[in-house]
JSON list of C-alpha atoms in Angstrom, two decimals:
[
{"chain": "A", "resi": 1, "resn": "MET", "atom": "CA", "xyz": [-14.92, -32.95, -2.85]},
{"chain": "A", "resi": 2, "resn": "SER", "atom": "CA", "xyz": [-14.99, -35.04, -5.93]},
{"chain": "A", "resi": 3, "resn": "VAL", "atom": "CA", "xyz": [-11.52, -35.06, -8.11]},
{"chain": "A", "resi": 4, "resn": "LEU", "atom": "CA", "xyz": [-14.39, -34.91, -10.99]},
{"chain": "A", "resi": 5, "resn": "ARG", "atom": "CA", "xyz": [-16.60, -32.07, -10.21]},
{"chain": "A", "resi": 6, "resn": "ASN", "atom": "CA", "xyz": [-14.87, -29.73, -12.57]},
{"chain": "A", "resi": 7, "resn": "ILE", "atom": "CA", "xyz": [-14.76, -31.54, -15.80]},
{"chain": "A", "resi": 8, "resn": "GLU", "atom": "CA", "xyz": [-14.31, -29.01, -18.66]},
{"chain": "A", "resi": 9, "resn": "SER", "atom": "CA", "xyz": [-15.05, -32.41, -21.28]},
{"chain": "A", "resi": 10, "resn": "LYS", "atom": "CA", "xyz": [-17.87, -33.75, -22.68]},
{"chain": "A", "resi": 11, "resn": "LEU", "atom": "CA", "xyz": [-18.86, -37.40, -21.55]},
{"chain": "A", "resi": 12, "resn": "GLU", "atom": "CA", "xyz": [-18.06, -39.84, -24.64]},
{"chain": "A", "resi": 13, "resn": "SER", "atom": "CA", "xyz": [-19.45, -42.98, -25.83]},
{"chain": "A", "resi": 14, "resn": "LEU", "atom": "CA", "xyz": [-17.59, -46.04, -23.32]},
{"chain": "A", "resi": 15, "resn": "PHE", "atom": "CA", "xyz": [-18.67, -49.58, -24.63]},
{"chain": "A", "resi": 16, "resn": "GLU", "atom": "CA", "xyz": [-18.14, -50.04, -28.21]},
{"chain": "A", "resi": 17, "resn": "GLY", "atom": "CA", "xyz": [-17.94, -53.26, -30.54]},
{"chain": "A", "resi": 18, "resn": "VAL", "atom": "CA", "xyz": [-17.63, -56.96, -28.60]},
{"chain": "A", "resi": 19, "resn": "PHE", "atom": "CA", "xyz": [-17.39, -55.73, -24.82]},
{"chain": "A", "resi": 20, "resn": "GLY", "atom": "CA", "xyz": [-19.97, -53.20, -25.16]},
{"chain": "A", "resi": 21, "resn": "ARG", "atom": "CA", "xyz": [-22.65, -55.46, -26.71]},
{"chain": "A", "resi": 22, "resn": "ALA", "atom": "CA", "xyz": [-21.61, -58.21, -23.56]},
{"chain": "A", "resi": 23, "resn": "PHE", "atom": "CA", "xyz": [-20.96, -56.16, -21.03]},
{"chain": "A", "resi": 24, "resn": "ARG", "atom": "CA", "xyz": [-23.36, -53.36, -20.29]},
{"chain": "A", "resi": 25, "resn": "THR", "atom": "CA", "xyz": [-21.97, -51.52, -16.58]},
{"chain": "A", "resi": 26, "resn": "ASN", "atom": "CA", "xyz": [-18.81, -52.81, -15.48]},
{"chain": "A", "resi": 27, "resn": "VAL", "atom": "CA", "xyz": [-16.06, -50.91, -16.72]},
{"chain": "A", "resi": 28, "resn": "GLN", "atom": "CA", "xyz": [-13.74, -53.76, -18.96]},
{"chain": "A", "resi": 29, "resn": "PRO", "atom": "CA", "xyz": [-9.45, -53.45, -18.90]},
{"chain": "A", "resi": 30, "resn": "VAL", "atom": "CA", "xyz": [-9.63, -53.19, -22.54]},
{"chain": "A", "resi": 31, "resn": "GLU", "atom": "CA", "xyz": [-11.67, -49.73, -22.47]},
{"chain": "A", "resi": 32, "resn": "LEU", "atom": "CA", "xyz": [-9.78, -49.02, -20.04]},
{"chain": "A", "resi": 33, "resn": "ALA", "atom": "CA", "xyz": [-6.33, -49.26, -22.29]},
{"chain": "A", "resi": 34, "resn": "ARG", "atom": "CA", "xyz": [-8.21, -47.39, -25.79]},
{"chain": "A", "resi": 35, "resn": "LYS", "atom": "CA", "xyz": [-8.54, -44.49, -23.27]},
{"chain": "A", "resi": 36, "resn": "LEU", "atom": "CA", "xyz": [-5.27, -44.56, -21.84]},
{"chain": "A", "resi": 37, "resn": "ILE", "atom": "CA", "xyz": [-3.93, -44.64, -25.51]},
{"chain": "A", "resi": 38, "resn": "LYS", "atom": "CA", "xyz": [-6.40, -42.07, -26.28]},
{"chain": "A", "resi": 39, "resn": "GLU", "atom": "CA", "xyz": [-5.44, -39.31, -23.57]},
{"chain": "A", "resi": 40, "resn": "MET", "atom": "CA", "xyz": [-1.75, -40.45, -24.05]},
{"chain": "A", "resi": 41, "resn": "ASP", "atom": "CA", "xyz": [-2.25, -39.03, -28.07]},
{"chain": "A", "resi": 42, "resn": "ASP", "atom": "CA", "xyz": [-4.63, -35.96, -26.96]},
{"chain": "A", "resi": 43, "resn": "HIS", "atom": "CA", "xyz": [-1.99, -34.43, -24.38]},
{"chain": "A", "resi": 44, "resn": "ARG", "atom": "CA", "xyz": [1.18, -34.63, -26.55]},
{"chain": "A", "resi": 45, "resn": "ASN", "atom": "CA", "xyz": [3.28, -31.65, -26.03]},
{"chain": "A", "resi": 46, "resn": "VAL", "atom": "CA", "xyz": [5.63, -31.23, -29.31]},
{"chain": "A", "resi": 47, "resn": "SER", "atom": "CA", "xyz": [9.38, -29.58, -28.37]},
{"chain": "A", "resi": 48, "resn": "VAL", "atom": "CA", "xyz": [12.10, -28.21, -31.01]},
{"chain": "A", "resi": 49, "resn": "SER", "atom": "CA", "xyz": [12.75, -32.30, -31.84]},
{"chain": "A", "resi": 50, "resn": "ARG", "atom": "CA", "xyz": [10.59, -34.35, -30.25]},
{"chain": "A", "resi": 51, "resn": "VAL", "atom": "CA", "xyz": [7.00, -34.93, -28.94]},
{"chain": "A", "resi": 52, "resn": "TYR", "atom": "CA", "xyz": [6.69, -35.31, -25.32]},
{"chain": "A", "resi": 53, "resn": "VAL", "atom": "CA", "xyz": [3.40, -36.86, -23.45]},
{"chain": "A", "resi": 54, "resn": "PRO", "atom": "CA", "xyz": [2.28, -37.47, -19.82]},
{"chain": "A", "resi": 55, "resn": "ASN", "atom": "CA", "xyz": [4.34, -40.89, -17.84]},
{"chain": "A", "resi": 56, "resn": "GLU", "atom": "CA", "xyz": [1.54, -40.43, -15.18]},
{"chain": "A", "resi": 57, "resn": "TYR", "atom": "CA", "xyz": [-1.82, -41.83, -15.46]},
{"chain": "A", "resi": 58, "resn": "THR", "atom": "CA", "xyz": [-4.47, -41.95, -12.97]},
{"chain": "A", "resi": 59, "resn": "ILE", "atom": "CA", "xyz": [-8.03, -43.98, -13.35]},
{"chain": "A", "resi": 60, "resn": "TYR", "atom": "CA", "xyz": [-11.05, -42.97, -10.57]},
{"chain": "A", "resi": 61, "resn": "LEU", "atom": "CA", "xyz": [-13.76, -45.43, -10.56]},
{"chain": "A", "resi": 62, "resn": "SER", "atom": "CA", "xyz": [-16.79, -46.13, -8.77]},
{"chain": "A", "resi": 63, "resn": "PRO", "atom": "CA", "xyz": [-16.15, -48.39, -5.81]},
{"chain": "A", "resi": 64, "resn": "GLY", "atom": "CA", "xyz": [-17.69, -51.24, -7.68]},
{"chain": "A", "resi": 65, "resn": "ASP", "atom": "CA", "xyz": [-15.61, -51.07, -10.60]},
{"chain": "A", "resi": 66, "resn": "ARG", "atom": "CA", "xyz": [-12.41, -50.85, -8.03]},
{"chain": "A", "resi": 67, "resn": "GLU", "atom": "CA", "xyz": [-13.84, -53.83, -6.29]},
{"chain": "A", "resi": 68, "resn": "GLN", "atom": "CA", "xyz": [-13.99, -56.50, -9.20]},
{"chain": "A", "resi": 69, "resn": "PHE", "atom": "CA", "xyz": [-9.66, -55.47, -10.15]},
{"chain": "A", "resi": 70, "resn": "ALA", "atom": "CA", "xyz": [-8.95, -56.13, -6.00]},
{"chain": "A", "resi": 71, "resn": "SER", "atom": "CA", "xyz": [-7.82, -59.42, -7.04]},
{"chain": "A", "resi": 72, "resn": "TYR", "atom": "CA", "xyz": [-5.21, -58.60, -9.60]},
{"chain": "A", "resi": 73, "resn": "GLU", "atom": "CA", "xyz": [-5.57, -54.66, -9.59]},
{"chain": "A", "resi": 74, "resn": "HIS", "atom": "CA", "xyz": [-1.44, -54.24, -9.35]},
{"chain": "A", "resi": 75, "resn": "GLN", "atom": "CA", "xyz": [-1.48, -56.68, -12.34]},
{"chain": "A", "resi": 76, "resn": "LEU", "atom": "CA", "xyz": [-3.40, -54.69, -14.22]},
{"chain": "A", "resi": 77, "resn": "GLN", "atom": "CA", "xyz": [-1.63, -51.48, -13.46]},
{"chain": "A", "resi": 78, "resn": "VAL", "atom": "CA", "xyz": [1.55, -53.25, -14.80]},
{"chain": "A", "resi": 79, "resn": "GLU", "atom": "CA", "xyz": [0.04, -54.37, -17.97]},
{"chain": "A", "resi": 80, "resn": "LEU", "atom": "CA", "xyz": [-1.99, -50.89, -18.62]},
{"chain": "A", "resi": 81, "resn": "ALA", "atom": "CA", "xyz": [1.31, -49.19, -17.97]},
{"chain": "A", "resi": 82, "resn": "ASP", "atom": "CA", "xyz": [3.14, -51.54, -20.38]},
{"chain": "A", "resi": 83, "resn": "TYR", "atom": "CA", "xyz": [0.78, -51.09, -23.24]},
{"chain": "A", "resi": 84, "resn": "LEU", "atom": "CA", "xyz": [1.12, -47.26, -22.82]},
{"chain": "A", "resi": 85, "resn": "ALA", "atom": "CA", "xyz": [4.98, -47.94, -22.79]},
{"chain": "A", "resi": 86, "resn": "GLU", "atom": "CA", "xyz": [4.71, -49.98, -26.38]},
{"chain": "A", "resi": 87, "resn": "HIS", "atom": "CA", "xyz": [2.24, -47.74, -27.75]},
{"chain": "A", "resi": 88, "resn": "ALA", "atom": "CA", "xyz": [4.99, -44.51, -27.11]},
{"chain": "A", "resi": 89, "resn": "ARG", "atom": "CA", "xyz": [7.46, -46.45, -28.73]},
{"chain": "A", "resi": 90, "resn": "ARG", "atom": "CA", "xyz": [5.63, -47.37, -31.79]},
{"chain": "A", "resi": 91, "resn": "GLU", "atom": "CA", "xyz": [4.78, -43.88, -32.10]},
{"chain": "A", "resi": 92, "resn": "SER", "atom": "CA", "xyz": [8.44, -42.22, -31.51]},
{"chain": "A", "resi": 93, "resn": "TYR", "atom": "CA", "xyz": [6.77, -40.10, -28.38]},
{"chain": "A", "resi": 94, "resn": "ALA", "atom": "CA", "xyz": [9.27, -39.22, -25.95]},
{"chain": "A", "resi": 95, "resn": "LEU", "atom": "CA", "xyz": [8.49, -39.88, -21.79]},
{"chain": "A", "resi": 96, "resn": "LEU", "atom": "CA", "xyz": [10.60, -38.28, -18.91]},
{"chain": "A", "resi": 97, "resn": "SER", "atom": "CA", "xyz": [10.25, -41.70, -17.76]},
{"chain": "A", "resi": 98, "resn": "PRO", "atom": "CA", "xyz": [8.39, -45.23, -18.07]},
{"chain": "A", "resi": 99, "resn": "PRO", "atom": "CA", "xyz": [4.56, -44.60, -17.80]},
{"chain": "A", "resi": 100, "resn": "THR", "atom": "CA", "xyz": [2.94, -45.76, -14.58]},
{"chain": "A", "resi": 101, "resn": "VAL", "atom": "CA", "xyz": [-0.84, -46.13, -14.13]},
{"chain": "A", "resi": 102, "resn": "GLN", "atom": "CA", "xyz": [-3.06, -45.63, -10.56]},
{"chain": "A", "resi": 103, "resn": "LEU", "atom": "CA", "xyz": [-6.27, -46.35, -9.65]},
{"chain": "A", "resi": 104, "resn": "GLU", "atom": "CA", "xyz": [-8.47, -44.02, -7.22]},
{"chain": "A", "resi": 105, "resn": "THR", "atom": "CA", "xyz": [-11.88, -44.96, -6.16]},
{"chain": "A", "resi": 106, "resn": "ASP", "atom": "CA", "xyz": [-14.40, -41.94, -6.40]},
{"chain": "A", "resi": 107, "resn": "GLU", "atom": "CA", "xyz": [-17.66, -42.24, -4.82]},
{"chain": "A", "resi": 108, "resn": "ASP", "atom": "CA", "xyz": [-19.42, -39.70, -6.62]},
{"chain": "A", "resi": 109, "resn": "LEU", "atom": "CA", "xyz": [-18.81, -42.14, -9.89]},
{"chain": "A", "resi": 110, "resn": "ASP", "atom": "CA", "xyz": [-21.70, -44.45, -11.04]},
{"chain": "A", "resi": 111, "resn": "VAL", "atom": "CA", "xyz": [-20.70, -48.23, -12.33]},
{"chain": "A", "resi": 112, "resn": "GLY", "atom": "CA", "xyz": [-19.55, -48.29, -15.56]},
{"chain": "A", "resi": 113, "resn": "VAL", "atom": "CA", "xyz": [-18.28, -44.42, -15.77]},
{"chain": "A", "resi": 114, "resn": "PHE", "atom": "CA", "xyz": [-14.24, -43.41, -15.00]},
{"chain": "A", "resi": 115, "resn": "GLY", "atom": "CA", "xyz": [-12.11, -40.48, -15.34]},
{"chain": "A", "resi": 116, "resn": "ILE", "atom": "CA", "xyz": [-8.63, -40.66, -16.40]},
{"chain": "A", "resi": 117, "resn": "ALA", "atom": "CA", "xyz": [-6.25, -37.77, -15.28]},
{"chain": "A", "resi": 118, "resn": "THR", "atom": "CA", "xyz": [-2.46, -37.14, -16.46]},
{"chain": "A", "resi": 119, "resn": "ARG", "atom": "CA", "xyz": [0.73, -35.53, -15.48]},
{"chain": "A", "resi": 120, "resn": "MET", "atom": "CA", "xyz": [3.96, -35.39, -17.22]},
{"chain": "A", "resi": 121, "resn": "VAL", "atom": "CA", "xyz": [6.21, -35.65, -14.24]},
{"chain": "A", "resi": 122, "resn": "GLN", "atom": "CA", "xyz": [10.01, -35.64, -13.65]},
{"chain": "A", "resi": 123, "resn": "SER", "atom": "CA", "xyz": [11.87, -37.05, -11.33]},
{"chain": "A", "resi": 124, "resn": "GLU", "atom": "CA", "xyz": [14.42, -35.00, -8.96]},
{"chain": "A", "resi": 125, "resn": "GLY", "atom": "CA", "xyz": [15.88, -37.05, -6.67]},
{"chain": "A", "resi": 126, "resn": "GLU", "atom": "CA", "xyz": [14.64, -40.27, -4.38]},
{"chain": "A", "resi": 127, "resn": "GLY", "atom": "CA", "xyz": [11.07, -39.56, -3.50]},
{"chain": "A", "resi": 128, "resn": "GLU", "atom": "CA", "xyz": [11.16, -36.76, -5.16]},
{"chain": "A", "resi": 129, "resn": "ALA", "atom": "CA", "xyz": [9.08, -35.06, -8.70]},
{"chain": "A", "resi": 130, "resn": "ALA", "atom": "CA", "xyz": [8.34, -31.78, -10.31]},
{"chain": "A", "resi": 131, "resn": "VAL", "atom": "CA", "xyz": [5.21, -31.70, -12.52]},
{"chain": "A", "resi": 132, "resn": "VAL", "atom": "CA", "xyz": [6.15, -30.21, -15.83]},
{"chain": "A", "resi": 133, "resn": "GLY", "atom": "CA", "xyz": [3.50, -28.49, -17.82]},
{"chain": "A", "resi": 134, "resn": "GLU", "atom": "CA", "xyz": [-0.30, -28.16, -16.36]},
{"chain": "A", "resi": 135, "resn": "VAL", "atom": "CA", "xyz": [-2.02, -30.99, -15.11]},
{"chain": "A", "resi": 136, "resn": "GLY", "atom": "CA", "xyz": [-4.44, -32.64, -17.63]},
{"chain": "A", "resi": 137, "resn": "ALA", "atom": "CA", "xyz": [-7.98, -31.80, -17.21]},
{"chain": "A", "resi": 138, "resn": "THR", "atom": "CA", "xyz": [-9.72, -35.19, -16.12]},
{"chain": "A", "resi": 139, "resn": "MET", "atom": "CA", "xyz": [-11.21, -36.89, -19.17]},
{"chain": "A", "resi": 140, "resn": "VAL", "atom": "CA", "xyz": [-14.56, -38.57, -17.80]},
{"chain": "A", "resi": 141, "resn": "TYR", "atom": "CA", "xyz": [-15.44, -41.85, -19.94]},
{"chain": "A", "resi": 142, "resn": "LYS", "atom": "CA", "xyz": [-19.25, -43.34, -19.24]},
{"chain": "A", "resi": 143, "resn": "PRO", "atom": "CA", "xyz": [-21.84, -45.76, -21.04]},
{"chain": "A", "resi": 144, "resn": "SER", "atom": "CA", "xyz": [-23.51, -44.58, -24.17]},
{"chain": "A", "resi": 145, "resn": "GLU", "atom": "CA", "xyz": [-27.13, -46.46, -22.99]},
{"chain": "A", "resi": 146, "resn": "PRO", "atom": "CA", "xyz": [-27.69, -46.07, -19.64]},
{"chain": "A", "resi": 147, "resn": "VAL", "atom": "CA", "xyz": [-27.94, -48.78, -17.02]},
{"chain": "A", "resi": 148, "resn": "LEU", "atom": "CA", "xyz": [-31.19, -50.45, -16.78]},
{"chain": "A", "resi": 149, "resn": "GLN", "atom": "CA", "xyz": [-30.06, -53.05, -13.55]},
{"chain": "A", "resi": 150, "resn": "PRO", "atom": "CA", "xyz": [-26.83, -54.20, -12.28]},
{"chain": "A", "resi": 151, "resn": "THR", "atom": "CA", "xyz": [-25.13, -57.29, -13.28]},
{"chain": "A", "resi": 152, "resn": "GLU", "atom": "CA", "xyz": [-22.88, -59.16, -11.22]},
{"chain": "A", "resi": 153, "resn": "ALA", "atom": "CA", "xyz": [-18.90, -58.14, -12.10]},
{"chain": "A", "resi": 154, "resn": "ALA", "atom": "CA", "xyz": [-17.72, -59.94, -14.41]},
{"chain": "A", "resi": 155, "resn": "SER", "atom": "CA", "xyz": [-14.67, -62.88, -12.92]},
{"chain": "A", "resi": 156, "resn": "PRO", "atom": "CA", "xyz": [-10.73, -61.76, -13.51]},
{"chain": "A", "resi": 157, "resn": "ILE", "atom": "CA", "xyz": [-11.30, -64.45, -16.19]},
{"chain": "A", "resi": 158, "resn": "ASP", "atom": "CA", "xyz": [-13.59, -62.92, -18.31]},
{"chain": "A", "resi": 159, "resn": "LEU", "atom": "CA", "xyz": [-12.22, -59.31, -17.87]},
{"chain": "A", "resi": 160, "resn": "GLY", "atom": "CA", "xyz": [-8.53, -59.91, -18.24]},
{"chain": "A", "resi": 161, "resn": "VAL", "atom": "CA", "xyz": [-7.47, -63.16, -19.41]},
{"chain": "A", "resi": 162, "resn": "GLN", "atom": "CA", "xyz": [-10.12, -62.60, -23.02]},
{"chain": "A", "resi": 163, "resn": "ARG", "atom": "CA", "xyz": [-8.10, -60.41, -25.97]},
{"chain": "A", "resi": 164, "resn": "GLU", "atom": "CA", "xyz": [-9.09, -60.28, -29.07]},
{"chain": "A", "resi": 165, "resn": "LEU", "atom": "CA", "xyz": [-7.51, -62.25, -31.92]},
{"chain": "A", "resi": 166, "resn": "ALA", "atom": "CA", "xyz": [-6.91, -61.65, -35.56]},
{"chain": "A", "resi": 167, "resn": "VAL", "atom": "CA", "xyz": [-7.56, -63.96, -38.03]},
{"chain": "A", "resi": 168, "resn": "LEU", "atom": "CA", "xyz": [-6.68, -64.80, -41.67]},
{"chain": "A", "resi": 169, "resn": "THR", "atom": "CA", "xyz": [-9.21, -67.04, -44.07]},
{"chain": "A", "resi": 170, "resn": "TRP", "atom": "CA", "xyz": [-9.30, -68.27, -47.66]},
{"chain": "A", "resi": 171, "resn": "ASP", "atom": "CA", "xyz": [-9.55, -71.31, -49.58]},
{"chain": "A", "resi": 172, "resn": "GLY", "atom": "CA", "xyz": [-10.02, -73.61, -46.71]},
{"chain": "A", "resi": 173, "resn": "GLU", "atom": "CA", "xyz": [-7.27, -72.32, -44.89]},
{"chain": "A", "resi": 174, "resn": "ARG", "atom": "CA", "xyz": [-6.99, -70.25, -41.60]},
{"chain": "A", "resi": 175, "resn": "HIS", "atom": "CA", "xyz": [-4.19, -68.56, -39.48]},
{"chain": "A", "resi": 176, "resn": "GLU", "atom": "CA", "xyz": [-4.08, -67.03, -36.71]},
{"chain": "A", "resi": 177, "resn": "VAL", "atom": "CA", "xyz": [-1.72, -63.79, -36.46]},
{"chain": "A", "resi": 178, "resn": "ALA", "atom": "CA", "xyz": [0.79, -63.81, -33.56]},
{"chain": "A", "resi": 179, "resn": "LYS", "atom": "CA", "xyz": [3.21, -61.46, -34.87]},
{"chain": "A", "resi": 180, "resn": "ARG", "atom": "CA", "xyz": [2.90, -57.71, -35.27]},
{"chain": "A", "resi": 181, "resn": "ARG", "atom": "CA", "xyz": [4.35, -57.92, -38.30]},
{"chain": "A", "resi": 182, "resn": "VAL", "atom": "CA", "xyz": [3.37, -60.85, -41.01]},
{"chain": "A", "resi": 183, "resn": "VAL", "atom": "CA", "xyz": [4.33, -61.18, -44.01]},
{"chain": "A", "resi": 184, "resn": "ILE", "atom": "CA", "xyz": [1.78, -63.12, -46.95]},
{"chain": "A", "resi": 185, "resn": "GLY", "atom": "CA", "xyz": [3.45, -64.12, -50.08]},
{"chain": "A", "resi": 186, "resn": "ARG", "atom": "CA", "xyz": [4.22, -67.37, -52.39]},
{"chain": "A", "resi": 187, "resn": "SER", "atom": "CA", "xyz": [7.11, -68.63, -50.35]},
{"chain": "A", "resi": 188, "resn": "LYS", "atom": "CA", "xyz": [7.38, -70.96, -48.09]},
{"chain": "A", "resi": 189, "resn": "ASP", "atom": "CA", "xyz": [9.05, -68.37, -45.67]},
{"chain": "A", "resi": 190, "resn": "ALA", "atom": "CA", "xyz": [6.99, -65.95, -45.98]},
{"chain": "A", "resi": 191, "resn": "ASP", "atom": "CA", "xyz": [4.63, -66.14, -42.36]},
{"chain": "A", "resi": 192, "resn": "VAL", "atom": "CA", "xyz": [1.43, -66.59, -44.53]},
{"chain": "A", "resi": 193, "resn": "GLN", "atom": "CA", "xyz": [2.04, -69.12, -47.78]},
{"chain": "A", "resi": 194, "resn": "VAL", "atom": "CA", "xyz": [-0.37, -68.40, -50.15]},
{"chain": "A", "resi": 195, "resn": "THR", "atom": "CA", "xyz": [0.05, -70.76, -53.23]},
{"chain": "A", "resi": 196, "resn": "ASP", "atom": "CA", "xyz": [-1.33, -69.19, -55.88]},
{"chain": "A", "resi": 197, "resn": "PRO", "atom": "CA", "xyz": [0.55, -68.59, -59.15]},
{"chain": "A", "resi": 198, "resn": "ASN", "atom": "CA", "xyz": [-0.23, -65.23, -59.38]},
{"chain": "A", "resi": 199, "resn": "VAL", "atom": "CA", "xyz": [0.79, -63.90, -55.78]},
{"chain": "A", "resi": 200, "resn": "SER", "atom": "CA", "xyz": [4.05, -62.55, -55.44]},
{"chain": "A", "resi": 201, "resn": "ARG", "atom": "CA", "xyz": [6.81, -64.13, -52.95]},
{"chain": "A", "resi": 202, "resn": "ARG", "atom": "CA", "xyz": [6.40, -61.33, -50.60]},
{"chain": "A", "resi": 203, "resn": "HIS", "atom": "CA", "xyz": [3.54, -59.72, -51.82]},
{"chain": "A", "resi": 204, "resn": "ALA", "atom": "CA", "xyz": [2.07, -57.99, -48.96]},
{"chain": "A", "resi": 205, "resn": "GLU", "atom": "CA", "xyz": [2.54, -57.35, -45.53]},
{"chain": "A", "resi": 206, "resn": "LEU", "atom": "CA", "xyz": [-0.01, -57.50, -42.05]},
{"chain": "A", "resi": 207, "resn": "ARG", "atom": "CA", "xyz": [0.93, -55.07, -39.81]},
{"chain": "A", "resi": 208, "resn": "GLN", "atom": "CA", "xyz": [-0.84, -54.11, -36.24]},
{"chain": "A", "resi": 209, "resn": "GLU", "atom": "CA", "xyz": [-0.31, -50.00, -35.12]},
{"chain": "A", "resi": 210, "resn": "GLY", "atom": "CA", "xyz": [-1.79, -49.90, -31.90]},
{"chain": "A", "resi": 211, "resn": "ALA", "atom": "CA", "xyz": [-5.58, -51.87, -31.80]},
{"chain": "A", "resi": 212, "resn": "THR", "atom": "CA", "xyz": [-5.40, -51.16, -35.68]},
{"chain": "A", "resi": 213, "resn": "TYR", "atom": "CA", "xyz": [-4.69, -53.80, -38.30]},
{"chain": "A", "resi": 214, "resn": "TRP", "atom": "CA", "xyz": [-3.40, -52.40, -41.30]},
{"chain": "A", "resi": 215, "resn": "VAL", "atom": "CA", "xyz": [-2.27, -54.49, -45.03]},
{"chain": "A", "resi": 216, "resn": "VAL", "atom": "CA", "xyz": [0.41, -52.71, -47.20]},
{"chain": "A", "resi": 217, "resn": "ASP", "atom": "CA", "xyz": [1.21, -53.83, -50.63]},
{"chain": "A", "resi": 218, "resn": "LEU", "atom": "CA", "xyz": [4.86, -54.38, -50.42]},
{"chain": "A", "resi": 219, "resn": "ASP", "atom": "CA", "xyz": [5.28, -53.90, -53.85]},
{"chain": "A", "resi": 220, "resn": "SER", "atom": "CA", "xyz": [4.19, -56.56, -55.53]},
{"chain": "A", "resi": 221, "resn": "THR", "atom": "CA", "xyz": [3.40, -57.63, -59.50]},
{"chain": "A", "resi": 222, "resn": "ASN", "atom": "CA", "xyz": [-0.52, -57.80, -59.12]},
{"chain": "A", "resi": 223, "resn": "GLY", "atom": "CA", "xyz": [-0.42, -55.57, -55.93]},
{"chain": "A", "resi": 224, "resn": "VAL", "atom": "CA", "xyz": [-3.52, -55.88, -53.45]},
{"chain": "A", "resi": 225, "resn": "GLU", "atom": "CA", "xyz": [-6.90, -55.00, -54.60]},
{"chain": "A", "resi": 226, "resn": "VAL", "atom": "CA", "xyz": [-10.35, -54.28, -52.41]},
{"chain": "A", "resi": 227, "resn": "SER", "atom": "CA", "xyz": [-13.55, -54.21, -54.76]},
{"chain": "A", "resi": 228, "resn": "GLY", "atom": "CA", "xyz": [-12.10, -54.48, -57.79]},
{"chain": "A", "resi": 229, "resn": "LYS", "atom": "CA", "xyz": [-9.62, -51.72, -56.78]},
{"chain": "A", "resi": 230, "resn": "ARG", "atom": "CA", "xyz": [-6.28, -51.48, -56.11]},
{"chain": "A", "resi": 231, "resn": "VAL", "atom": "CA", "xyz": [-4.44, -50.40, -52.91]},
{"chain": "A", "resi": 232, "resn": "LYS", "atom": "CA", "xyz": [-1.22, -49.61, -51.23]},
{"chain": "A", "resi": 233, "resn": "ARG", "atom": "CA", "xyz": [-1.97, -49.93, -47.42]},
{"chain": "A", "resi": 234, "resn": "LEU", "atom": "CA", "xyz": [-5.38, -50.82, -46.34]},
{"chain": "A", "resi": 235, "resn": "LYS", "atom": "CA", "xyz": [-7.20, -50.45, -43.05]},
{"chain": "A", "resi": 236, "resn": "LEU", "atom": "CA", "xyz": [-8.47, -53.83, -42.11]},
{"chain": "A", "resi": 237, "resn": "GLU", "atom": "CA", "xyz": [-12.20, -53.68, -40.35]},
{"chain": "A", "resi": 238, "resn": "ASP", "atom": "CA", "xyz": [-13.70, -57.25, -38.66]},
{"chain": "A", "resi": 239, "resn": "GLY", "atom": "CA", "xyz": [-14.69, -58.82, -41.86]},
{"chain": "A", "resi": 240, "resn": "THR", "atom": "CA", "xyz": [-12.74, -56.98, -44.34]},
{"chain": "A", "resi": 241, "resn": "ARG", "atom": "CA", "xyz": [-12.17, -59.00, -47.35]},
{"chain": "A", "resi": 242, "resn": "PHE", "atom": "CA", "xyz": [-9.18, -58.41, -50.20]},
{"chain": "A", "resi": 243, "resn": "THR", "atom": "CA", "xyz": [-7.33, -59.93, -52.85]},
{"chain": "A", "resi": 244, "resn": "VAL", "atom": "CA", "xyz": [-3.91, -61.34, -53.31]},
{"chain": "A", "resi": 245, "resn": "GLY", "atom": "CA", "xyz": [-3.17, -61.90, -57.13]},
{"chain": "A", "resi": 246, "resn": "SER", "atom": "CA", "xyz": [-6.00, -64.20, -57.54]},
{"chain": "A", "resi": 247, "resn": "THR", "atom": "CA", "xyz": [-6.97, -64.64, -53.54]},
{"chain": "A", "resi": 248, "resn": "GLU", "atom": "CA", "xyz": [-9.52, -63.71, -51.87]},
{"chain": "A", "resi": 249, "resn": "ILE", "atom": "CA", "xyz": [-8.59, -63.34, -47.98]},
{"chain": "A", "resi": 250, "resn": "MET", "atom": "CA", "xyz": [-11.12, -62.15, -45.13]},
{"chain": "A", "resi": 251, "resn": "PHE", "atom": "CA", "xyz": [-9.90, -60.45, -42.05]},
{"chain": "A", "resi": 252, "resn": "THR", "atom": "CA", "xyz": [-11.70, -61.22, -38.72]},
{"chain": "A", "resi": 253, "resn": "ARG", "atom": "CA", "xyz": [-11.27, -60.57, -34.71]},
{"chain": "A", "resi": 254, "resn": "GLU", "atom": "CA", "xyz": [-12.25, -63.21, -32.54]},
{"chain": "A", "resi": 255, "resn": "LEU", "atom": "CA", "xyz": [-12.08, -63.71, -28.84]},
{"chain": "A", "resi": 256, "resn": "GLN", "atom": "CA", "xyz": [-9.65, -65.78, -27.67]}
]
């Protein structure tokens, strides 16, 4: 019997953004990472002083999707677990143990469809573990568009190496964001130096929170503006333009 037979949650869209447009069938690691984070957030348990989240995640894949990861499955599992641990740290979530990610095959799933089950497990000794609370219902994700024809599985390079790169451009200058926190300002010590007399020495900070980028005003003299309106904190999308001092900066997300 399929582990996904008794699904309680509605089907959600899997493919979005550039990966959705580029690959119409096989599941991509970036989508697994996004949905794992969603499952962690959705299964929070609030105690007196802490917010606990599941530490065990099982991904159910169709045979075709599982096969494409065969040559680097362990590396993928480790990378996804590290991504979950980093998200938990940023959100100040409590974990009973470092998160683990397992891949399983479900013969009843079509290519492009996958499920995620979560558990909160506490170790009770060598080789023993106890499930704390209820096991989370398995969530199923599938492409929003029907698969019209099969395609060849993407290579490990296509799947695992290509990453999104955040880029800031202004006045012919270009800066590739390599850190989670980047200071924008006039100072030579700023990560992104903007030679504009109307820009403060430490004017604003670009912050990466999960998969989202924000620009935050650092109490600068002239502030951060969008379409003529001053903002303290701005969520950045691909193509967002904002102004510091009298300099307009564009934020883009590119494939590395």
